Amino acid sequence: MKSELNRRKLLSILSAGGTATILPSCATFSEYHSNTWWIKEGYAPLQEEFDRSNLRVEGEIPKHIHGLYVRNGGNFRGGNAPHYFVGDGMLHGIWFKNGKPMHYRNRWVQTSLVKDGKKMSIDKKDNMSNTSIIAYGGKLLSLMEIGFPYEINSDLSTKGVYRFDNTLEAAMTAHPKVHPTTQNLQFYGMSFFSNPFLHYREANENGEITKRIDIDLPGSSMQHDFQRTENYVIFLDLPIVFSKMKAVMGQFPYSWQGDKYRARLGLFPRTGTASDVRWFDIKTGFCFHTANAFEKKDGTVIVQLSHFKKLWVRSPYDINFPSQLYQYHIHPQKGILSEGPCDDLRVDFGFVDSRFAGIEHQKLFFSTLTPTGSQVTDPVRFSGVVCYNQQGTRLDKFTYPDEFDCGEFTFIPKSHDALEGEGNLIGFVYNRRNDTSTLDFFDAENVSIGPIARVHIGNRVPFGFHGTFVNNAEFL
Ligand SMILES: [Fe+2]
């Protein structure tokens, strides 16, 4: 493996304070796993880009589905697949007109890695852009948390690196949020090598960065997601931590540090400064994805997410720990935080009706996970969808038959003034028997009856990460 850097080179890189290009060797992680479940069956990457029309539909797609559904995910070029998280970004999009699917298309994000055959580096444009895609300010942005966004054209071709008119200097999370009243885009990025590790930013719909807050942390923790309410931004400083030494040695650079890195929740008053972040010690654990946060009338801040008690303990391939609906109640005035699980079902990819993001919701949705075993070599499989009320009581649940695997679902409201929860959930579903995928539609108010409609794609859509629905004619 590429970890045989000689000692002199290693020391020289470390002493350079991270200014050297030390990450390329990550593409051949020295602990590269023998059972690469992330390139098999429903995870197997496509090596072609397709365009398909005349898509077969089962059931009836609601007429209000009018726009583009697009989902991102890692799709390895060739056979080099050292970790599930580092595939080259591929977008899968379906365009709808009044409930009719017009076209399916998949395209690699044309990153500098894909276009120029480069390796991943600490240059922020050299990232795989494989995690999510958002629509904001009239732009589609493909995102991965270690680098800059890539702007995507409405036909899913790649325009290029997007840096807010060259003013974005830090990496950008794959999970930005829109503030519930200002409509500003809220996001952050992490630095790897020195404080300040955490860079909070806000931008407006004109693409102008309007706020920059840089925050010191004990280490470069992996902060995959965050939350916001009307008055607060909530950060999760949890014990999966970047190691410069591991990166230099060609190992996956993040590892579980639960025995020595304090788990903390940071409550940042949005109009404050870095010194106003109030850190609360919390039980150790990890969270990839939050579901929502809001403020109650008495000022209590509620954060709801999927929570692992631990993760990646044996290796960075070791993901078979249960993640459960979990919540934090924070009383800013009293300085008190309480926390705990709401349910024991294995869940992730939580979300609310998009119109209630950042404000008090009554319904939460998650994808459910199939326990496939406890071995490092066991794949991750999503099996269905569950709906909870605000208190975390299950309201509704659907589980697919065994030959199907799903992933993240996205909420599409029935109309802009529909009641909370009136709308549809959509997401790609893989059929193991025929090695093809469908885009499935649920009635969000009755998920237990199963999909009400599905679009047959005609090829496998490999499992990926996050999508969005762009309800906007200009994207058609
Ligand atoms: Fe994510």
Short mmCIF file of C-alpha atoms and ligand atoms in Angstrom, two decimals:
data_model
loop_
_atom_site.label_atom_id
_atom_site.label_comp_id
_atom_site.label_asym_id
_atom_site.label_seq_id
_atom_site.Cartn_x
_atom_site.Cartn_y
_atom_site.Cartn_z
CA MET A 1 0.00 0.00 0.00
CA LYS A 2 0.95 3.65 -0.19
CA SER A 3 1.59 3.90 3.52
CA GLU A 4 5.29 3.21 3.10
CA LEU A 5 6.25 6.84 3.24
CA ASN A 6 9.69 6.99 4.67
CA ARG A 7 10.14 8.44 8.07
CA ARG A 8 11.90 11.53 6.83
CA LYS A 9 9.09 12.38 4.44
CA LEU A 10 6.52 11.74 7.13
CA LEU A 11 8.24 14.08 9.57
CA SER A 12 8.66 16.73 6.92
CA ILE A 13 4.96 16.61 6.07
CA LEU A 14 3.92 16.78 9.70
CA SER A 15 6.24 19.65 10.44
CA ALA A 16 4.78 21.55 7.50
CA GLY A 17 1.64 21.99 9.58
CA GLY A 18 -0.56 20.38 6.99
CA THR A 19 0.42 22.61 4.12
CA ALA A 20 1.72 19.67 2.14
CA THR A 21 -0.61 17.59 0.02
CA ILE A 22 -1.02 14.68 2.35
CA LEU A 23 -4.37 13.19 1.49
CA PRO A 24 -3.86 11.51 -1.89
CA SER A 25 -2.82 8.32 -0.21
CA CYS A 26 -6.29 8.14 1.37
CA ALA A 27 -7.46 6.79 -1.96
CA THR A 28 -5.68 3.53 -1.13
CA PHE A 29 -6.35 3.28 2.58
CA SER A 30 -3.93 0.80 4.03
CA GLU A 31 -6.65 -0.98 6.00
CA TYR A 32 -8.60 -1.45 2.75
CA HIS A 33 -11.21 -4.01 3.58
CA SER A 34 -11.38 -7.39 1.88
CA ASN A 35 -15.18 -7.61 1.85
CA THR A 36 -16.07 -4.50 -0.08
CA TRP A 37 -19.86 -4.61 0.33
CA TRP A 38 -20.06 -1.02 -0.93
CA ILE A 39 -19.32 -2.08 -4.53
CA LYS A 40 -21.54 -5.16 -4.61
CA GLU A 41 -25.21 -5.86 -5.38
CA GLY A 42 -27.25 -2.68 -4.93
CA TYR A 43 -24.11 -0.71 -4.14
CA ALA A 44 -22.31 -1.73 -7.35
CA PRO A 45 -21.30 1.45 -9.19
CA LEU A 46 -22.43 2.15 -12.74
CA GLN A 47 -19.75 2.64 -15.35
CA GLU A 48 -22.10 4.23 -17.91
CA GLU A 49 -24.14 7.39 -18.18
CA PHE A 50 -27.71 6.77 -19.39
CA ASP A 51 -30.56 8.81 -20.82
CA ARG A 52 -33.96 7.15 -20.71
CA SER A 53 -37.43 8.34 -21.72
CA ASN A 54 -40.74 6.43 -21.91
CA LEU A 55 -40.31 5.33 -18.31
CA ARG A 56 -42.75 2.69 -17.14
CA VAL A 57 -45.01 3.73 -14.27
CA GLU A 58 -46.95 1.55 -11.84
CA GLY A 59 -49.76 3.22 -9.92
CA GLU A 60 -50.64 6.90 -10.19
CA ILE A 61 -48.14 9.64 -9.50
CA PRO A 62 -49.85 12.70 -7.99
CA LYS A 63 -50.22 15.60 -10.44
CA HIS A 64 -48.47 18.02 -8.08
CA ILE A 65 -45.16 16.22 -8.72
CA HIS A 66 -43.77 18.76 -11.17
CA GLY A 67 -40.03 19.33 -11.17
CA LEU A 68 -36.74 17.52 -10.84
CA TYR A 69 -35.86 14.87 -8.29
CA VAL A 70 -32.11 14.44 -8.15
CA ARG A 71 -29.96 12.35 -5.82
CA ASN A 72 -26.20 12.20 -5.31
CA GLY A 73 -24.03 9.26 -4.26
CA GLY A 74 -20.56 7.78 -4.49
CA ASN A 75 -20.00 5.88 -7.73
CA PHE A 76 -16.44 4.61 -8.08
CA ARG A 77 -14.75 4.89 -11.46
CA GLY A 78 -13.07 1.56 -12.13
CA GLY A 79 -12.44 -0.83 -9.30
CA ASN A 80 -10.70 1.33 -6.72
CA ALA A 81 -13.05 1.42 -3.78
CA PRO A 82 -11.25 1.88 -0.50
CA HIS A 83 -14.24 3.12 1.51
CA TYR A 84 -17.95 3.68 1.07
CA PHE A 85 -17.54 7.43 1.58
CA VAL A 86 -15.00 8.22 -1.14
CA GLY A 87 -16.64 7.25 -4.45
CA ASP A 88 -16.88 9.80 -7.25
CA GLY A 89 -20.15 11.73 -7.11
CA MET A 90 -22.85 10.60 -9.52
CA LEU A 91 -26.20 12.37 -9.91
CA HIS A 92 -29.40 10.53 -10.81
CA GLY A 93 -32.24 12.78 -11.91
CA ILE A 94 -35.84 12.33 -13.07
CA TRP A 95 -37.80 15.20 -14.55
CA PHE A 96 -41.59 15.28 -13.99
CA LYS A 97 -44.36 17.27 -15.64
CA ASN A 98 -47.66 17.20 -13.74
CA GLY A 99 -47.02 13.72 -12.41
CA LYS A 100 -45.57 12.28 -15.61
CA PRO A 101 -41.92 11.19 -15.60
CA MET A 102 -40.31 12.68 -18.70
CA HIS A 103 -36.70 11.57 -18.51
CA TYR A 104 -34.07 9.82 -16.40
CA ARG A 105 -30.42 10.74 -16.60
CA ASN A 106 -27.33 9.87 -14.56
CA ARG A 107 -24.16 11.92 -14.73
CA TRP A 108 -20.88 11.90 -12.88
CA VAL A 109 -20.12 15.20 -11.24
CA GLN A 110 -17.24 16.41 -13.37
CA THR A 111 -14.91 17.20 -10.51
CA SER A 112 -11.25 17.94 -11.08
CA LEU A 113 -10.65 14.34 -9.96
CA VAL A 114 -12.88 12.92 -12.70
CA LYS A 115 -11.92 15.38 -15.44
CA ASP A 116 -8.19 15.42 -14.88
CA GLY A 117 -7.68 12.00 -13.32
CA LYS A 118 -6.35 13.59 -10.13
CA LYS A 119 -6.27 12.09 -6.67
CA MET A 120 -8.02 13.56 -3.66
CA SER A 121 -5.93 16.23 -1.98
CA ILE A 122 -6.22 18.98 0.59
CA ASP A 123 -7.02 21.36 -2.26
CA LYS A 124 -10.72 21.89 -1.59
CA LYS A 125 -11.69 21.63 -5.25
CA ASP A 126 -10.21 18.11 -5.37
CA ASN A 127 -13.13 16.47 -3.60
CA MET A 128 -15.48 13.78 -4.90
CA SER A 129 -18.63 15.92 -4.51
CA ASN A 130 -20.60 12.74 -3.78
CA THR A 131 -22.85 13.42 -0.82
CA SER A 132 -25.79 15.72 -1.51
CA ILE A 133 -27.29 18.24 -3.87
CA ILE A 134 -29.24 21.36 -2.97
CA ALA A 135 -31.14 24.01 -4.87
CA TYR A 136 -30.58 27.52 -3.54
CA GLY A 137 -30.57 30.97 -5.05
CA GLY A 138 -31.36 29.58 -8.51
CA LYS A 139 -28.38 27.25 -8.42
CA LEU A 140 -27.94 23.52 -8.02
CA LEU A 141 -24.94 22.73 -5.82
CA SER A 142 -23.37 19.30 -5.43
CA LEU A 143 -21.69 18.96 -2.04
CA MET A 144 -19.15 16.98 -0.06
CA GLU A 145 -18.01 18.16 3.33
CA ILE A 146 -14.26 18.08 2.69
CA GLY A 147 -14.28 20.69 -0.06
CA PHE A 148 -15.98 23.33 -2.17
CA PRO A 149 -19.36 22.88 -3.89
CA TYR A 150 -19.66 22.11 -7.58
CA GLU A 151 -22.34 24.00 -9.48
CA ILE A 152 -24.56 21.75 -11.60
CA ASN A 153 -26.50 22.80 -14.68
CA SER A 154 -30.19 21.96 -15.03
CA ASP A 155 -29.30 19.04 -17.37
CA LEU A 156 -27.01 17.62 -14.63
CA SER A 157 -23.85 18.59 -16.47
CA THR A 158 -21.22 20.25 -14.28
CA LYS A 159 -20.54 23.96 -14.48
CA GLY A 160 -17.57 23.91 -12.13
CA VAL A 161 -16.41 24.76 -8.63
CA TYR A 162 -18.70 27.27 -6.92
CA ARG A 163 -17.20 29.58 -4.31
CA PHE A 164 -19.76 32.34 -3.79
CA ASP A 165 -17.95 34.68 -6.17
CA ASN A 166 -14.59 33.42 -4.90
CA THR A 167 -15.34 34.42 -1.31
CA LEU A 168 -15.75 30.90 0.13
CA GLU A 169 -12.42 29.88 1.63
CA ALA A 170 -13.49 26.99 3.90
CA ALA A 171 -14.98 23.62 3.00
CA MET A 172 -18.78 23.39 2.98
CA THR A 173 -20.92 20.81 4.72
CA ALA A 174 -23.11 18.55 2.59
CA HIS A 175 -26.02 19.45 4.91
CA PRO A 176 -26.58 23.21 4.74
CA LYS A 177 -29.85 24.56 6.07
CA VAL A 178 -32.17 27.41 5.13
CA HIS A 179 -33.05 29.73 7.99
CA PRO A 180 -36.81 29.59 8.65
CA THR A 181 -37.40 33.34 8.42
CA THR A 182 -34.43 35.08 6.77
CA GLN A 183 -34.20 32.29 4.15
CA ASN A 184 -30.41 32.67 4.39
CA LEU A 185 -28.35 29.58 3.65
CA GLN A 186 -26.61 28.43 6.83
CA PHE A 187 -23.60 26.15 6.61
CA TYR A 188 -20.16 25.43 8.01
CA GLY A 189 -16.97 23.66 7.12
CA MET A 190 -14.20 21.98 9.05
CA SER A 191 -10.46 22.54 8.89
CA PHE A 192 -8.21 19.52 9.36
CA PHE A 193 -5.00 20.82 10.85
CA SER A 194 -5.32 23.74 13.24
CA ASN A 195 -7.77 25.97 15.04
CA PRO A 196 -10.17 27.45 14.30
CA PHE A 197 -11.46 24.07 13.16
CA LEU A 198 -15.10 25.12 12.68
CA HIS A 199 -16.12 27.81 10.18
CA TYR A 200 -19.78 28.88 10.31
CA ARG A 201 -21.10 30.83 7.33
CA GLU A 202 -24.35 32.35 6.09
CA ALA A 203 -25.13 33.40 2.55
CA ASN A 204 -28.08 35.08 0.88
CA GLU A 205 -29.92 34.15 -2.29
CA ASN A 206 -27.70 36.53 -4.29
CA GLY A 207 -24.74 34.30 -3.47
CA GLU A 208 -23.17 36.74 -1.02
CA ILE A 209 -21.63 35.40 2.19
CA THR A 210 -23.09 37.59 4.91
CA LYS A 211 -21.66 36.03 8.07
CA ARG A 212 -18.36 34.40 9.00
CA ILE A 213 -17.82 32.97 12.47
CA ASP A 214 -14.70 30.86 13.17
CA ILE A 215 -14.81 28.63 16.24
CA ASP A 216 -12.04 26.83 18.10
CA LEU A 217 -12.49 23.16 19.03
CA PRO A 218 -10.33 20.57 20.83
CA GLY A 219 -9.87 18.73 17.53
CA SER A 220 -11.08 18.35 13.97
CA SER A 221 -14.12 16.23 14.76
CA MET A 222 -16.25 14.81 12.00
CA GLN A 223 -19.30 17.09 11.99
CA HIS A 224 -21.46 15.73 9.21
CA ASP A 225 -24.63 17.61 10.05
CA PHE A 226 -25.94 20.38 12.30
CA GLN A 227 -29.21 22.13 13.03
CA ARG A 228 -30.73 25.55 13.38
CA THR A 229 -33.76 27.23 14.88
CA GLU A 230 -34.99 30.78 14.62
CA ASN A 231 -32.43 32.02 17.15
CA TYR A 232 -29.78 29.31 17.47
CA VAL A 233 -27.34 27.20 15.54
CA ILE A 234 -26.58 23.79 17.03
CA PHE A 235 -23.23 22.07 16.48
CA LEU A 236 -22.33 18.46 17.37
CA ASP A 237 -18.70 18.04 18.45
CA LEU A 238 -18.50 14.25 18.71
CA PRO A 239 -15.65 11.76 19.16
CA ILE A 240 -14.90 10.71 15.60
CA VAL A 241 -11.80 12.79 15.01
CA PHE A 242 -9.46 13.48 12.11
CA SER A 243 -5.86 12.36 12.55
CA LYS A 244 -3.14 13.96 10.45
CA MET A 245 -0.89 11.01 11.28
CA LYS A 246 -3.44 8.49 9.95
CA ALA A 247 -3.85 10.52 6.77
CA VAL A 248 -0.11 10.61 6.20
CA MET A 249 0.14 6.88 6.84
CA GLY A 250 -2.45 6.21 4.16
CA GLN A 251 -5.12 5.15 6.61
CA PHE A 252 -8.71 6.36 6.75
CA PRO A 253 -8.11 9.62 8.65
CA TYR A 254 -11.09 9.50 11.04
CA SER A 255 -11.45 7.17 14.00
CA TRP A 256 -13.53 6.65 17.13
CA GLN A 257 -12.00 8.50 20.10
CA GLY A 258 -14.83 7.93 22.55
CA ASP A 259 -12.51 7.26 25.46
CA LYS A 260 -10.68 10.57 25.20
CA TYR A 261 -12.63 13.13 23.15
CA ARG A 262 -15.52 14.75 25.05
CA ALA A 263 -18.86 14.70 23.26
CA ARG A 264 -20.38 18.18 23.27
CA LEU A 265 -23.35 20.05 21.86
CA GLY A 266 -22.72 23.68 20.98
CA LEU A 267 -25.55 26.20 21.17
CA PHE A 268 -24.67 29.30 19.18
CA PRO A 269 -26.93 32.37 19.34
CA ARG A 270 -27.12 33.15 15.64
CA THR A 271 -26.49 36.87 16.04
CA GLY A 272 -23.58 36.35 18.44
CA THR A 273 -19.85 35.91 18.11
CA ALA A 274 -17.64 32.85 18.45
CA SER A 275 -17.25 33.45 22.18
CA ASP A 276 -21.01 33.16 22.62
CA VAL A 277 -21.10 29.46 21.72
CA ARG A 278 -22.26 27.61 24.83
CA TRP A 279 -20.97 24.05 24.99
CA PHE A 280 -22.88 21.34 26.84
CA ASP A 281 -21.30 18.00 27.69
CA ILE A 282 -23.45 15.18 26.33
CA LYS A 283 -23.32 11.37 26.44
CA THR A 284 -20.75 10.01 24.07
CA GLY A 285 -21.91 8.77 20.72
CA PHE A 286 -22.13 9.83 17.12
CA CYS A 287 -24.67 11.31 14.74
CA PHE A 288 -24.47 11.42 10.98
CA HIS A 289 -27.85 13.03 10.43
CA THR A 290 -30.12 15.32 12.33
CA ALA A 291 -33.85 15.40 11.57
CA ASN A 292 -34.94 18.83 12.83
CA ALA A 293 -34.65 21.38 15.61
CA PHE A 294 -37.07 23.99 16.91
CA GLU A 295 -37.81 26.31 19.80
CA LYS A 296 -40.83 25.77 22.01
CA LYS A 297 -42.84 28.72 23.29
CA ASP A 298 -41.03 28.54 26.66
CA GLY A 299 -37.68 28.95 24.89
CA THR A 300 -36.63 25.30 25.12
CA VAL A 301 -34.59 24.19 22.12
CA ILE A 302 -35.38 20.67 20.89
CA VAL A 303 -32.99 18.78 18.62
CA GLN A 304 -34.03 15.42 17.12
CA LEU A 305 -31.64 13.13 15.26
CA SER A 306 -30.47 9.56 14.76
CA HIS A 307 -27.87 8.66 17.35
CA PHE A 308 -25.22 5.94 17.58
CA LYS A 309 -23.92 5.07 21.04
CA LYS A 310 -20.62 4.38 19.29
CA LEU A 311 -19.34 3.89 15.77
CA TRP A 312 -16.23 2.73 13.89
CA VAL A 313 -14.82 1.16 17.04
CA ARG A 314 -13.02 -1.73 15.34
CA SER A 315 -12.29 0.07 12.08
CA PRO A 316 -13.73 2.79 9.84
CA TYR A 317 -15.72 0.04 8.11
CA ASP A 318 -17.48 -0.89 11.30
CA ILE A 319 -20.88 0.70 10.93
CA ASN A 320 -23.10 -2.04 12.32
CA PHE A 321 -24.19 -0.30 15.47
CA PRO A 322 -27.84 0.67 16.01
CA SER A 323 -28.80 4.29 15.45
CA GLN A 324 -32.00 5.41 17.11
CA LEU A 325 -34.28 8.42 17.29
CA TYR A 326 -32.78 10.56 20.03
CA GLN A 327 -33.45 14.03 21.32
CA TYR A 328 -31.84 16.84 23.24
CA HIS A 329 -33.84 19.38 25.24
CA ILE A 330 -31.81 22.49 25.96
CA HIS A 331 -32.90 25.29 28.26
CA PRO A 332 -30.72 28.24 27.22
CA GLN A 333 -31.69 30.45 30.15
CA LYS A 334 -31.19 27.76 32.82
CA GLY A 335 -28.13 26.29 31.12
CA ILE A 336 -29.59 22.79 31.37
CA LEU A 337 -29.55 20.02 28.79
CA SER A 338 -31.41 16.72 29.00
CA GLU A 339 -31.15 13.92 26.46
CA GLY A 340 -32.26 10.41 25.65
CA PRO A 341 -33.57 7.96 23.05
CA CYS A 342 -37.20 7.97 21.97
CA ASP A 343 -37.40 4.54 20.37
CA ASP A 344 -35.32 1.44 19.76
CA LEU A 345 -35.98 1.10 16.02
CA ARG A 346 -32.83 1.41 13.88
CA VAL A 347 -33.22 4.58 11.82
CA ASP A 348 -31.31 7.19 9.86
CA PHE A 349 -31.92 9.82 7.15
CA GLY A 350 -34.49 11.67 9.28
CA PHE A 351 -36.48 14.63 7.98
CA VAL A 352 -39.65 16.64 8.41
CA ASP A 353 -42.11 18.25 6.01
CA SER A 354 -39.74 20.69 4.34
CA ARG A 355 -41.94 23.68 5.26
CA PHE A 356 -41.37 22.92 8.96
CA ALA A 357 -37.59 22.68 8.90
CA GLY A 358 -36.24 24.74 11.79
CA ILE A 359 -39.65 25.31 13.36
CA GLU A 360 -41.96 23.19 15.50
CA HIS A 361 -43.12 20.12 13.62
CA GLN A 362 -45.61 17.40 14.50
CA LYS A 363 -44.29 14.62 12.28
CA LEU A 364 -40.85 13.13 11.75
CA PHE A 365 -39.87 10.61 9.10
CA PHE A 366 -36.89 8.24 8.98
CA SER A 367 -35.66 5.41 6.81
CA THR A 368 -35.44 2.18 8.77
CA LEU A 369 -32.39 -0.07 8.76
CA THR A 370 -32.30 -3.84 8.53
CA PRO A 371 -29.99 -5.38 11.14
CA THR A 372 -27.73 -7.45 8.90
CA GLY A 373 -25.37 -8.61 11.61
CA SER A 374 -22.67 -7.25 13.84
CA GLN A 375 -19.62 -8.04 11.75
CA VAL A 376 -17.47 -5.36 10.18
CA THR A 377 -18.08 -7.05 6.85
CA ASP A 378 -21.86 -6.76 7.00
CA PRO A 379 -23.43 -4.29 4.57
CA VAL A 380 -25.73 -1.45 5.47
CA ARG A 381 -29.29 -2.05 4.28
CA PHE A 382 -32.29 0.25 4.50
CA SER A 383 -35.62 -1.55 4.59
CA GLY A 384 -38.47 0.94 4.88
CA VAL A 385 -39.86 4.15 6.30
CA VAL A 386 -41.34 5.15 9.65
CA CYS A 387 -43.31 8.19 10.76
CA TYR A 388 -43.13 9.48 14.36
CA ASN A 389 -45.01 12.19 16.17
CA GLN A 390 -43.06 15.01 17.79
CA GLN A 391 -42.69 13.02 21.01
CA GLY A 392 -41.15 10.06 19.21
CA THR A 393 -44.12 7.71 19.22
CA ARG A 394 -44.44 5.64 16.07
CA LEU A 395 -47.47 6.64 14.01
CA ASP A 396 -46.96 4.68 10.83
CA LYS A 397 -44.40 2.30 9.33
CA PHE A 398 -43.75 0.34 6.16
CA THR A 399 -41.16 -2.39 5.59
CA TYR A 400 -40.31 -3.62 2.11
CA PRO A 401 -40.23 -7.35 1.28
CA ASP A 402 -36.77 -8.84 1.58
CA GLU A 403 -35.76 -8.48 -2.09
CA PHE A 404 -36.01 -4.68 -1.88
CA ASP A 405 -33.62 -2.17 -0.33
CA CYS A 406 -34.28 1.53 -0.09
CA GLY A 407 -32.35 4.60 1.02
CA GLU A 408 -33.18 8.17 1.87
CA PHE A 409 -36.66 9.56 1.20
CA THR A 410 -37.53 13.18 0.43
CA PHE A 411 -40.74 15.00 1.34
CA ILE A 412 -42.72 16.85 -1.34
CA PRO A 413 -45.64 18.92 0.00
CA LYS A 414 -48.96 18.60 -1.83
CA SER A 415 -49.10 22.38 -2.16
CA HIS A 416 -47.45 25.33 -0.46
CA ASP A 417 -50.43 25.82 1.87
CA ALA A 418 -51.24 22.16 2.56
CA LEU A 419 -51.39 21.00 6.18
CA GLU A 420 -48.20 19.61 7.71
CA GLY A 421 -47.56 16.12 6.37
CA GLU A 422 -49.87 16.39 3.37
CA GLY A 423 -47.69 15.30 0.51
CA ASN A 424 -45.50 12.49 -0.73
CA LEU A 425 -42.26 10.77 0.12
CA ILE A 426 -40.03 9.74 -2.78
CA GLY A 427 -36.85 7.72 -2.95
CA PHE A 428 -34.97 5.18 -5.03
CA VAL A 429 -35.55 1.50 -4.23
CA TYR A 430 -33.40 -1.40 -5.42
CA ASN A 431 -34.83 -4.78 -6.42
CA ARG A 432 -32.21 -7.46 -5.82
CA ARG A 433 -34.02 -10.04 -7.97
CA ASN A 434 -33.75 -8.12 -11.22
CA ASP A 435 -30.88 -5.77 -10.35
CA THR A 436 -32.83 -2.66 -11.26
CA SER A 437 -34.23 0.29 -9.36
CA THR A 438 -37.46 2.21 -9.13
CA LEU A 439 -38.36 5.64 -7.81
CA ASP A 440 -41.11 4.98 -5.29
CA PHE A 441 -43.83 7.35 -4.08
CA PHE A 442 -45.59 7.14 -0.72
CA ASP A 443 -48.57 9.02 0.60
CA ALA A 444 -46.87 10.67 3.57
CA GLU A 445 -50.08 10.42 5.58
CA ASN A 446 -50.41 6.68 5.02
CA VAL A 447 -46.99 5.10 4.57
CA SER A 448 -48.05 1.70 5.90
CA ILE A 449 -49.99 0.92 2.71
CA GLY A 450 -46.70 0.95 0.82
CA PRO A 451 -45.76 2.77 -2.36
CA ILE A 452 -48.71 4.30 -4.21
CA ALA A 453 -46.70 4.58 -7.43
CA ARG A 454 -43.29 3.73 -8.80
CA VAL A 455 -41.23 4.68 -11.84
CA HIS A 456 -39.12 1.90 -13.34
CA ILE A 457 -35.72 3.36 -14.15
CA GLY A 458 -34.44 0.56 -16.39
CA ASN A 459 -31.08 0.26 -14.66
CA ARG A 460 -29.69 -0.01 -11.16
CA VAL A 461 -29.43 3.25 -9.27
CA PRO A 462 -26.69 2.31 -6.82
CA PHE A 463 -27.36 3.17 -3.20
CA GLY A 464 -26.19 6.68 -2.50
CA PHE A 465 -26.70 9.44 -0.05
CA HIS A 466 -28.90 12.52 -0.38
CA GLY A 467 -31.36 13.98 -2.87
CA THR A 468 -33.68 16.91 -3.29
CA PHE A 469 -36.81 17.80 -5.19
CA VAL A 470 -36.64 21.01 -7.18
CA ASN A 471 -40.19 22.21 -7.61
CA ASN A 472 -39.34 24.81 -10.19
CA ALA A 473 -40.23 25.05 -13.87
CA GLU A 474 -36.91 26.66 -14.75
CA PHE A 475 -35.23 23.35 -14.04
CA LEU A 476 -37.42 21.46 -16.52
FE FE B 1 -25.29 12.88 5.02
#
